[in-house]
Coordinates of C-alpha atoms and ligand atoms in Angstrom, one line a residue:
X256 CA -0.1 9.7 -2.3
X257 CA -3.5 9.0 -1.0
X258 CA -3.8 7.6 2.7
X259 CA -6.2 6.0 4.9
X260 CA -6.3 7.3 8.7
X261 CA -8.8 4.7 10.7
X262 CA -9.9 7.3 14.0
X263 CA -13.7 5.0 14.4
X264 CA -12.3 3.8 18.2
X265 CA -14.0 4.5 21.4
X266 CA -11.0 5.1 22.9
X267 CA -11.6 3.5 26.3
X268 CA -8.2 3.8 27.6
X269 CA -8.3 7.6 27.4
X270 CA -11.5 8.2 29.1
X271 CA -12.4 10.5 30.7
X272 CA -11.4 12.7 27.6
X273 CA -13.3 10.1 25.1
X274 CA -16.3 11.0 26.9
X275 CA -16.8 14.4 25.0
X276 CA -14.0 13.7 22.4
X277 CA -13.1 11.2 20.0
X278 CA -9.8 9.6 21.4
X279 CA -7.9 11.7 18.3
X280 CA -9.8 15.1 18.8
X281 CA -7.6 14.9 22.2
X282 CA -5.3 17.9 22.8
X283 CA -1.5 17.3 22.6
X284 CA 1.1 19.9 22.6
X285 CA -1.7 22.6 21.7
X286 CA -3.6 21.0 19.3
X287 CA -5.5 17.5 18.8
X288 CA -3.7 14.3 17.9
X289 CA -5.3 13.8 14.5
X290 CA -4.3 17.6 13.7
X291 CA -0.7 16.4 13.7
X292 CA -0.7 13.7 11.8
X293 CA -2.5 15.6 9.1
X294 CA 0.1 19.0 9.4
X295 CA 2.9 16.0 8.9
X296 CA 1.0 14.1 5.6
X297 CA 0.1 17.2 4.5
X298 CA 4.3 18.6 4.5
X299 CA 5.2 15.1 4.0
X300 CA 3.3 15.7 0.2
X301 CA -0.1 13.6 1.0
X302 CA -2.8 15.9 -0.6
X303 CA -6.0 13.3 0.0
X304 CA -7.5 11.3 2.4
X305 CA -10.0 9.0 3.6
X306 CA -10.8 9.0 7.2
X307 CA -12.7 6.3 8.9
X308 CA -15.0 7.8 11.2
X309 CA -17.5 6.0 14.3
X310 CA -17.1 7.1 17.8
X311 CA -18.3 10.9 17.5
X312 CA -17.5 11.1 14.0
X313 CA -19.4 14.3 13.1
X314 CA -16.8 16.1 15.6
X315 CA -13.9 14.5 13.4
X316 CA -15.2 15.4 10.5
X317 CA -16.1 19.2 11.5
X318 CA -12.4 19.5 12.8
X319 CA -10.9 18.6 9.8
X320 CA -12.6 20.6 7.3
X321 CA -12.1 23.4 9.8
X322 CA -8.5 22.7 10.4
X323 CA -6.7 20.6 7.5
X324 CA -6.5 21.4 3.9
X325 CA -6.5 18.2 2.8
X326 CA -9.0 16.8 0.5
X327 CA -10.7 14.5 2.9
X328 CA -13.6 11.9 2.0
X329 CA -15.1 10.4 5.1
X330 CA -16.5 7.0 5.5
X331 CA -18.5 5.6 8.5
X332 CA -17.8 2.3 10.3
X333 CA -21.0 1.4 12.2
X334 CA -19.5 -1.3 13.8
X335 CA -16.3 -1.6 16.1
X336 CA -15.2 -4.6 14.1
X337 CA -11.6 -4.4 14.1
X338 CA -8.7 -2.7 12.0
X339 CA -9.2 -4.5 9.5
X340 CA -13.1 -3.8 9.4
X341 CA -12.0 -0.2 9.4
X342 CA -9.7 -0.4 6.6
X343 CA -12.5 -2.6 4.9
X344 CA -15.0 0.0 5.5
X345 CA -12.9 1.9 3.3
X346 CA -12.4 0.0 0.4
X347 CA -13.5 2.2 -2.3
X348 CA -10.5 4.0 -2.1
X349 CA -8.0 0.8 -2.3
X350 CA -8.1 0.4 -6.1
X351 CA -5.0 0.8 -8.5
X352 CA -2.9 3.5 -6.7
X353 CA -0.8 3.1 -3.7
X354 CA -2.1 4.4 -0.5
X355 CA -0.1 5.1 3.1
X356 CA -2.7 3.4 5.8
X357 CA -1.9 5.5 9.1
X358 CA -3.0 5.2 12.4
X359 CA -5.0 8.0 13.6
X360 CA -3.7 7.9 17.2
X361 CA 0.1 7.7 16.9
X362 CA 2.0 10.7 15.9
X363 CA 4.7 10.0 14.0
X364 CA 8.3 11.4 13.0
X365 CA 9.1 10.0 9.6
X366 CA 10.3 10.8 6.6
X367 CA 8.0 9.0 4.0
X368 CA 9.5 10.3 1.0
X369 CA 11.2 6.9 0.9
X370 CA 7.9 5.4 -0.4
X371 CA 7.3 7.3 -3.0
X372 CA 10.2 5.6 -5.2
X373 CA 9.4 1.9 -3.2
X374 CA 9.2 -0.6 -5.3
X375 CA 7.4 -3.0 -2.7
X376 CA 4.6 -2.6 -0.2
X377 CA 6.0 -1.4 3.0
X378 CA 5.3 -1.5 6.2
X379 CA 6.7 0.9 9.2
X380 CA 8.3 -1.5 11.9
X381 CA 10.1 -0.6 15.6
X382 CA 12.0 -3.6 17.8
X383 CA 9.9 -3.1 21.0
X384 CA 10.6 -5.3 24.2
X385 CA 7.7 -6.9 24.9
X386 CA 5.7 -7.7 21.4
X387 CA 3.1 -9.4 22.9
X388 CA 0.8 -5.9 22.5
X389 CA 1.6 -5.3 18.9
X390 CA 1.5 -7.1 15.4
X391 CA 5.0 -8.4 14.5
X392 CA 6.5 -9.3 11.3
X393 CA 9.1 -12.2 10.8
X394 CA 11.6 -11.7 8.1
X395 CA 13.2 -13.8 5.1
X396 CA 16.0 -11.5 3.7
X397 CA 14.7 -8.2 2.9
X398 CA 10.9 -9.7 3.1
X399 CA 8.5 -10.5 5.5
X400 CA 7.2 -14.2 5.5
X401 CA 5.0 -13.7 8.2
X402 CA 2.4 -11.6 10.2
X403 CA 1.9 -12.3 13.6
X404 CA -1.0 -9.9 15.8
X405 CA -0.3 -10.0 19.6
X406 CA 2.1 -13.2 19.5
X407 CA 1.8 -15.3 22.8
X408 CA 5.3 -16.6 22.6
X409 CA 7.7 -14.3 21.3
X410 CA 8.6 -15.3 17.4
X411 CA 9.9 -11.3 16.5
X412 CA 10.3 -8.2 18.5
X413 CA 10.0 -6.3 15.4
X414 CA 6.4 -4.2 16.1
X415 CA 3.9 -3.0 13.0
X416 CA 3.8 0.1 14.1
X417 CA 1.0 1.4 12.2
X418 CA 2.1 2.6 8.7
X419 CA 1.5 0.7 5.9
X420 CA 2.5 1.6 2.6
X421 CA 0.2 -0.7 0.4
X422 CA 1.7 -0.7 -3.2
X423 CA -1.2 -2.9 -5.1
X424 CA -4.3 -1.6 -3.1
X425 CA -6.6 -3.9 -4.6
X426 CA -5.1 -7.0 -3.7
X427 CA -5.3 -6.0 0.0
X428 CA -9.3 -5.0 -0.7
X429 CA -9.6 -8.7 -2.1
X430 CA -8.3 -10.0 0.9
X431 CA -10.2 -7.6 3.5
X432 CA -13.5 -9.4 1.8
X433 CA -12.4 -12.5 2.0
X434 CA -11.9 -11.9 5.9
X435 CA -15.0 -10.2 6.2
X436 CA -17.1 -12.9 4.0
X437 CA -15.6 -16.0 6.2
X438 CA -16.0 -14.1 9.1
X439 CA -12.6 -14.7 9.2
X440 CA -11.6 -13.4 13.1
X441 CA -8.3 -13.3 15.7
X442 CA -9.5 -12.1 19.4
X443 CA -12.9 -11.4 18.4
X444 CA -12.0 -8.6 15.5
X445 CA -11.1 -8.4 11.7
X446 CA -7.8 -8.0 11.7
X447 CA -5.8 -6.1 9.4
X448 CA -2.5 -7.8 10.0
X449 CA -4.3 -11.2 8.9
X450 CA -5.4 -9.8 5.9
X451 CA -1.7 -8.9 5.0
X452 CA -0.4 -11.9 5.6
X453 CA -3.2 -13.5 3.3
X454 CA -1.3 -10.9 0.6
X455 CA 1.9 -12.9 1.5
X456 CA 0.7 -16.0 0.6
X457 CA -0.8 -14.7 -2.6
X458 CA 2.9 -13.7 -3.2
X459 CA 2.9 -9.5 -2.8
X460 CA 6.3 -9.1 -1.7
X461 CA 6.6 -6.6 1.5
X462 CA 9.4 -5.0 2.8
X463 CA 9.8 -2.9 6.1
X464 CA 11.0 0.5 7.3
X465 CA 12.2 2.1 10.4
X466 CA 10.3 3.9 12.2
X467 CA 12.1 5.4 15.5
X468 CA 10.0 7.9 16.0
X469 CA 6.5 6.9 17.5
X470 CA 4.7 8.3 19.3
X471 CA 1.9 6.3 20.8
X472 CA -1.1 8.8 22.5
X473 CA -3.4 6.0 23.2
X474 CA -3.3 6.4 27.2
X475 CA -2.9 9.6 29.5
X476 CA 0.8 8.6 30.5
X477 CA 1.6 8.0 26.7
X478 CA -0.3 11.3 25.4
X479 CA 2.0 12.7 28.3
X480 CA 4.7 11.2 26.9
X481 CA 4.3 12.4 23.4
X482 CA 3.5 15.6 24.6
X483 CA 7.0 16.1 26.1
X484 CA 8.4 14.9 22.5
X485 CA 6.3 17.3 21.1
X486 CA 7.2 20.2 23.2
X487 CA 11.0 19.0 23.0
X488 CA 10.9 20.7 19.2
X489 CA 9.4 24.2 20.0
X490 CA 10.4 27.1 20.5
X491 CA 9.5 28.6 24.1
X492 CA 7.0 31.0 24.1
X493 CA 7.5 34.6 25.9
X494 CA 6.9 34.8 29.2
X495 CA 3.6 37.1 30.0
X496 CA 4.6 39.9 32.3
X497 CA 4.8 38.5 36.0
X498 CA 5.2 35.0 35.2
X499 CA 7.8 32.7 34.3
X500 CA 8.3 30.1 31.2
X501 CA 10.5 27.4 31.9
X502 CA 11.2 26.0 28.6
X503 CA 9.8 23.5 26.4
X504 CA 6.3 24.4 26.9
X505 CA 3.4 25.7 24.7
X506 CA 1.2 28.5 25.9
X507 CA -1.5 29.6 22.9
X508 CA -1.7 33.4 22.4
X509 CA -5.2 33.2 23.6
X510 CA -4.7 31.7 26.8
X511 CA -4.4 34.0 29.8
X512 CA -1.8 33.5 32.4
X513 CA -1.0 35.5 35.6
X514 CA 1.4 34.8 38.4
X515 CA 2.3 31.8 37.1
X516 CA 5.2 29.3 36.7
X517 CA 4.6 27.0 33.4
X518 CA 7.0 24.1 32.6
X519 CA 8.8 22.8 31.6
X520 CA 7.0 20.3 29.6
X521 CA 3.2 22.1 30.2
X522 CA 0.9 22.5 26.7
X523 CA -1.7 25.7 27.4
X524 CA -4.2 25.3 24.8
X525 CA -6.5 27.5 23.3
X526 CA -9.0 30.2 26.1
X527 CA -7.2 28.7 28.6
X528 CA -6.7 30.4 31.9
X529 CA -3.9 30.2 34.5
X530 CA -3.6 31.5 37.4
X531 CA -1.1 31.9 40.5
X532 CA -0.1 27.9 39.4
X533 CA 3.3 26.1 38.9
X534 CA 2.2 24.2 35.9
X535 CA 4.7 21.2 35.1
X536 CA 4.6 17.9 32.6
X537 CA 0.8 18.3 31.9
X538 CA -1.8 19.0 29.1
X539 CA -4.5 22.4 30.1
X540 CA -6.6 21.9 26.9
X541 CA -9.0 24.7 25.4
X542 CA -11.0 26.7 27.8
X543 CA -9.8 24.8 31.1
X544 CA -9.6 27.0 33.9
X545 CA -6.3 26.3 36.8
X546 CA -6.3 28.3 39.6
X547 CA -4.3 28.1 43.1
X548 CA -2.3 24.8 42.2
X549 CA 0.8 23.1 41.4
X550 CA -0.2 20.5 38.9
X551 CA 2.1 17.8 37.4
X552 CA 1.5 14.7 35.5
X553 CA -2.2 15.6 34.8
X554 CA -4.2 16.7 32.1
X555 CA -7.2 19.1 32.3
X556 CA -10.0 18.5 29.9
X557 CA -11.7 21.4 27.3
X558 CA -13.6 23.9 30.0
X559 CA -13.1 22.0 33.2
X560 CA -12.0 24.4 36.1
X561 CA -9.8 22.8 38.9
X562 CA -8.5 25.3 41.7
X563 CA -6.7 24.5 45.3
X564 CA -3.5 22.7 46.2
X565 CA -0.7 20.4 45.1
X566 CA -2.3 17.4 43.0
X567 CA -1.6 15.1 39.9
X568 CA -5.1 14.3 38.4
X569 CA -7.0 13.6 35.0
X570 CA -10.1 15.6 34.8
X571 CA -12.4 15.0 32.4
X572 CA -13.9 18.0 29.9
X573 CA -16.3 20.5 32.0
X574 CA -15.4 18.4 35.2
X575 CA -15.2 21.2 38.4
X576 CA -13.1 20.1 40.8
X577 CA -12.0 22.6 44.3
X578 CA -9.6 22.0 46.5
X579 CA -9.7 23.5 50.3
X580 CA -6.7 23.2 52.5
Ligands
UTP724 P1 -7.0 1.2 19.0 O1 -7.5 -0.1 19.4 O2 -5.7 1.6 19.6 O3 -8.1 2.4 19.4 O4 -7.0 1.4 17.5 P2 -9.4 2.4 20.2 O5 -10.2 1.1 20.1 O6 -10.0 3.7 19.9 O7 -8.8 2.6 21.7 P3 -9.1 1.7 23.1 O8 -8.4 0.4 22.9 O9 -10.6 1.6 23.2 O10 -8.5 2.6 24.1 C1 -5.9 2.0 16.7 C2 -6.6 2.9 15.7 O11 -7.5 2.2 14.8 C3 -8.8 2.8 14.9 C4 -8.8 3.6 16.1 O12 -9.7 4.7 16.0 C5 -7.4 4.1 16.3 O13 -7.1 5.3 15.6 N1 -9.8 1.7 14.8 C6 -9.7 0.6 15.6 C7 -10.9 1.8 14.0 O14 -11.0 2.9 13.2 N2 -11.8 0.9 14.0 C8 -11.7 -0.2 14.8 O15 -12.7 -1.1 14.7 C9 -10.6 -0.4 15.6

């Protein structure tokens, strides 16, 4: 199966990170959001790709020839136009095959060997308990009658979670363009949900899936989140000699850590150093530097350095920060 990962966004709600990094590029349990989503396509039997780049895209691109072996084709949105611009942008690849559209910044835990004997277009949906951030889909039997992006009054709490399994591929490209040619908009931006539910009326028949596990890491107290879900499945590294692991955590063979207490729930990612900290519940991405603090709740951006006392913060990449008592 071919799929389509959209990762153009700025990524405003994660900044500081999305200052240096595209929002997907972002470290989470030891490596960056996108590279998770491709490890799971990529065991999950997905062997191609198109990724559509924007914010930063050369560094996307780099880290996936670098990092996945999928067979990746990137296309550039110039414009922040919307999902459905994205998906648009990448319409050369919606012809006769089916393709799996998936969000770039949302890890998932699925199994999507369900769709490769679907006879329908499906889409990956989650009751949530306020649906007023999401798409929703209402349902008529095993179908859904309508699409709904970011209802004001609440007509389904069933949430579009951000897989779509798009069996006739060239149907959705006609109606992208029709969207795009009457400047067709919903809160400013071409949406993708509205060009789904112009495939309804033209009579492609879509059913829905479950999707428990999702794993939204679109803010710092989400990525937190999913990186404790993340975490939840390792295996606990060994402790280095005079420090302690308390388990789940991830510490990369090439970080350094000394007199330290890590976890539970603390990602160490690549050339990072530790030292005399109680690390808990927080992301130390590559090359960050902790020294002389108990840190919890925070996440510490590629090569900043942060040393003192007791403190939950969000430093940006190559941010210094000291603390004196
Ligand atoms: P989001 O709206 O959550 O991402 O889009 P964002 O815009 O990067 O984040 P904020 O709101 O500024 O914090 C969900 C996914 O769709 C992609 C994003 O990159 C993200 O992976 N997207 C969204 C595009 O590729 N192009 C767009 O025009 C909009």
């Amino acid at each position: 199966m071919h799929a389509i990962i959209p990762v153009a966004g700025i990524g405003t709600r994660l900044r500081p990170f999305t200052h240096t990094l595209p929002k997907v590029l972002v470290n989470v349990a030891g490596k960056p959001i996108l590279g998770h989503i491709l490890d799971a396509l990529e065991t999950q039997g997905v062997t191609t790709a198109t990724i559509v780049t924007g914010y930063k895209g050369d560094l996307v691109e780099d880290y996936v020839r670098s990092a996945s072996s999928i067979n990746a084709t990137f296309v550039e949105q110039t414009e922040m136009l919307g999902l459905g611009h994205a998906i648009w942008t990448a319409r050369a690849s919606l012809a006769t095959e089916p393709v799996l559209i998936i969000l770039g910044d949302t890890v998932f835990d699925v199994d999507l060997s369900v769709l490769n004997t679907a006879a329908f277009s499906s889409l990956g949906v989650k009751s949530v308990d306020d649906p007023r951030r999401f798409g929703v889909v209402i349902q008529n039997g095993a179908f859904v009658s309508r699409l709904v992006e970011k209802p004001e009054t609440p007509v389904s709490t069933l949430a579009i979670v951000g897989l779509y399994y798009i069996k006739q591929p060239w149907l959705l490209a006609e109606c992208l363009g029709e969207l795009i040619d009457g400047n067709v908009r919903t809160k400013g931006e071409f949406q993708l949900t509205d060009a789904l539910q112009m495939m309804v009326d033209k009579g492609e028949k879509f059913t829905t899936f479950p999707v428990d596990g999702w794993h939204d890491c679109g803010k710092p107290e989400t990525l937190l989140a999913t990186n404790r879900f993340l975490l939840n499945q390792r295996q606990a590294p060994v402790a280095p000699k005079g420090c302690v692991i308390i388990p789940p955590a991830h510490v990369d063979p090439t970080a350094v850590i000394e007199h330290s207490v890590i976890g539970p729930y603390a990602s160490i990612s690549k050339g990072a150093v530790v030292r005399n900290s109680i690390i808990r519940d927080s992301i130390i991405c590559d090359a960050a530097t902790v020294t002389d603090m108990t840190l919890e709740g925070s996440i510490i951006g590629e090569n900043a350095e942060v040393s003192g006392k007791f403190a939950s913060i969000n430093l940006g990449d190559a941010s210094v920060v000291r603390l004196f008592q």
